[in-house]
Amino acid sequence: MMDNDKKKKMLRAQKQVAELKGFYIHLAVYLAVNLLITSVKIIGNMSHGESFLEAFWDFGAFAVWLFWGIGLVFHGLKVFSYNPFFNKDWEERQIRKYMEKEKKESERYR
């Protein structure tokens, strides 16, 4: 029985490490791809007569950073187990709420 618990803990730890590794790979790819896209976009805009600052502040240079970044944030929130909406306090409040409701229902029929 003790061996079984150790195996379960090891599997959970391995899963967490794999998720963390996946997040860091996602982050590295995000940075590399977005730097490449932004560089190509800026150089392309400059070749069409824009100054560096005009090309740099073009929304197209940041659009991928922004939208992909939103997905990356949610990935990070999942990996690091941060959930501001359904946290432990919320769970406890819901449990108490349903227990009170159940208690009132049982008292109603006494």
Short mmCIF file of C-alpha atoms in Angstrom, two decimals:
data_model
loop_
_atom_site.label_atom_id
_atom_site.label_comp_id
_atom_site.label_asym_id
_atom_site.label_seq_id
_atom_site.Cartn_x
_atom_site.Cartn_y
_atom_site.Cartn_z
CA MET A 1 0.00 0.00 0.00
CA MET A 2 2.83 2.38 0.85
CA ASP A 3 4.46 1.62 -2.49
CA ASN A 4 1.24 2.46 -4.30
CA ASP A 5 1.06 5.89 -2.60
CA LYS A 6 4.68 6.59 -3.51
CA LYS A 7 3.99 5.65 -7.13
CA LYS A 8 0.96 7.95 -7.25
CA LYS A 9 2.96 10.81 -5.77
CA MET A 10 5.79 10.18 -8.23
CA LEU A 11 3.36 10.16 -11.17
CA ARG A 12 1.79 13.44 -9.99
CA ALA A 13 5.23 15.02 -9.60
CA GLN A 14 6.29 13.79 -13.05
CA LYS A 15 3.10 15.20 -14.56
CA GLN A 16 3.68 18.57 -12.88
CA VAL A 17 7.29 18.68 -14.11
CA ALA A 18 6.14 17.79 -17.64
CA GLU A 19 3.55 20.60 -17.54
CA LEU A 20 6.16 23.05 -16.27
CA LYS A 21 8.58 21.98 -19.00
CA GLY A 22 5.82 22.41 -21.58
CA PHE A 23 5.17 25.93 -20.33
CA TYR A 24 8.84 26.90 -20.54
CA ILE A 25 9.07 25.48 -24.07
CA HIS A 26 5.92 27.44 -24.96
CA LEU A 27 7.51 30.59 -23.53
CA ALA A 28 10.78 30.07 -25.45
CA VAL A 29 8.92 29.45 -28.73
CA TYR A 30 6.73 32.49 -28.05
CA LEU A 31 9.79 34.72 -27.63
CA ALA A 32 11.73 33.31 -30.58
CA VAL A 33 8.85 33.36 -33.06
CA ASN A 34 7.62 36.79 -32.02
CA LEU A 35 11.10 38.31 -32.21
CA LEU A 36 11.44 36.90 -35.72
CA ILE A 37 7.99 38.09 -36.83
CA THR A 38 8.52 41.55 -35.33
CA SER A 39 11.95 41.89 -36.95
CA VAL A 40 10.61 40.87 -40.36
CA LYS A 41 7.64 43.22 -39.99
CA ILE A 42 9.81 46.18 -38.97
CA ILE A 43 12.37 45.57 -41.74
CA GLY A 44 9.56 45.13 -44.27
CA ASN A 45 7.89 48.37 -43.22
CA MET A 46 11.22 50.22 -43.32
CA SER A 47 11.83 48.96 -46.85
CA HIS A 48 8.52 50.56 -47.83
CA GLY A 49 9.72 53.99 -46.69
CA GLU A 50 8.71 54.12 -43.03
CA SER A 51 11.14 55.29 -40.38
CA PHE A 52 12.25 52.85 -37.70
CA LEU A 53 9.93 54.38 -35.11
CA GLU A 54 6.95 54.33 -37.47
CA ALA A 55 7.64 50.69 -38.31
CA PHE A 56 8.24 49.79 -34.66
CA TRP A 57 5.00 51.33 -33.37
CA ASP A 58 2.84 49.73 -36.07
CA PHE A 59 0.11 47.57 -34.47
CA GLY A 60 1.00 44.69 -36.78
CA ALA A 61 4.39 44.46 -35.08
CA PHE A 62 2.69 43.78 -31.72
CA ALA A 63 -0.53 41.98 -32.66
CA VAL A 64 0.94 38.47 -32.46
CA TRP A 65 2.71 39.31 -29.18
CA LEU A 66 -0.59 40.47 -27.71
CA PHE A 67 -2.93 37.70 -28.82
CA TRP A 68 -0.51 34.82 -28.37
CA GLY A 69 0.51 36.36 -25.05
CA ILE A 70 -3.06 36.07 -23.78
CA GLY A 71 -2.94 32.34 -24.47
CA LEU A 72 0.48 32.09 -22.82
CA VAL A 73 -0.85 33.79 -19.67
CA PHE A 74 -3.69 31.28 -19.42
CA HIS A 75 -1.23 28.43 -19.96
CA GLY A 76 0.92 29.80 -17.12
CA LEU A 77 -2.08 30.20 -14.82
CA LYS A 78 -2.99 26.56 -15.40
CA VAL A 79 0.55 25.24 -14.91
CA PHE A 80 1.16 27.24 -11.74
CA SER A 81 -2.30 26.31 -10.38
CA TYR A 82 -3.47 29.88 -10.03
CA ASN A 83 -7.20 30.26 -10.36
CA PRO A 84 -8.52 33.55 -9.00
CA PHE A 85 -12.13 32.55 -9.68
CA PHE A 86 -12.46 29.05 -8.21
CA ASN A 87 -9.94 29.09 -5.37
CA LYS A 88 -10.12 27.30 -1.99
CA ASP A 89 -12.14 30.11 -0.37
CA TRP A 90 -14.72 29.89 -3.12
CA GLU A 91 -14.92 26.09 -2.71
CA GLU A 92 -15.39 26.38 1.05
CA ARG A 93 -18.12 29.00 0.65
CA GLN A 94 -19.95 26.80 -1.84
CA ILE A 95 -19.67 23.76 0.43
CA ARG A 96 -21.02 25.74 3.39
CA LYS A 97 -23.82 27.12 1.22
CA TYR A 98 -24.95 23.66 0.10
CA MET A 99 -24.62 22.23 3.60
CA GLU A 100 -26.83 25.02 4.96
CA LYS A 101 -29.34 24.45 2.19
CA GLU A 102 -29.39 20.72 2.94
CA LYS A 103 -29.82 21.42 6.65
CA LYS A 104 -32.77 23.76 6.01
CA GLU A 105 -34.37 21.21 3.71
CA SER A 106 -34.05 18.44 6.30
CA GLU A 107 -35.45 20.68 9.07
CA ARG A 108 -38.41 21.62 6.91
CA TYR A 109 -39.68 18.03 6.89
CA ARG A 110 -39.27 17.31 10.62
#
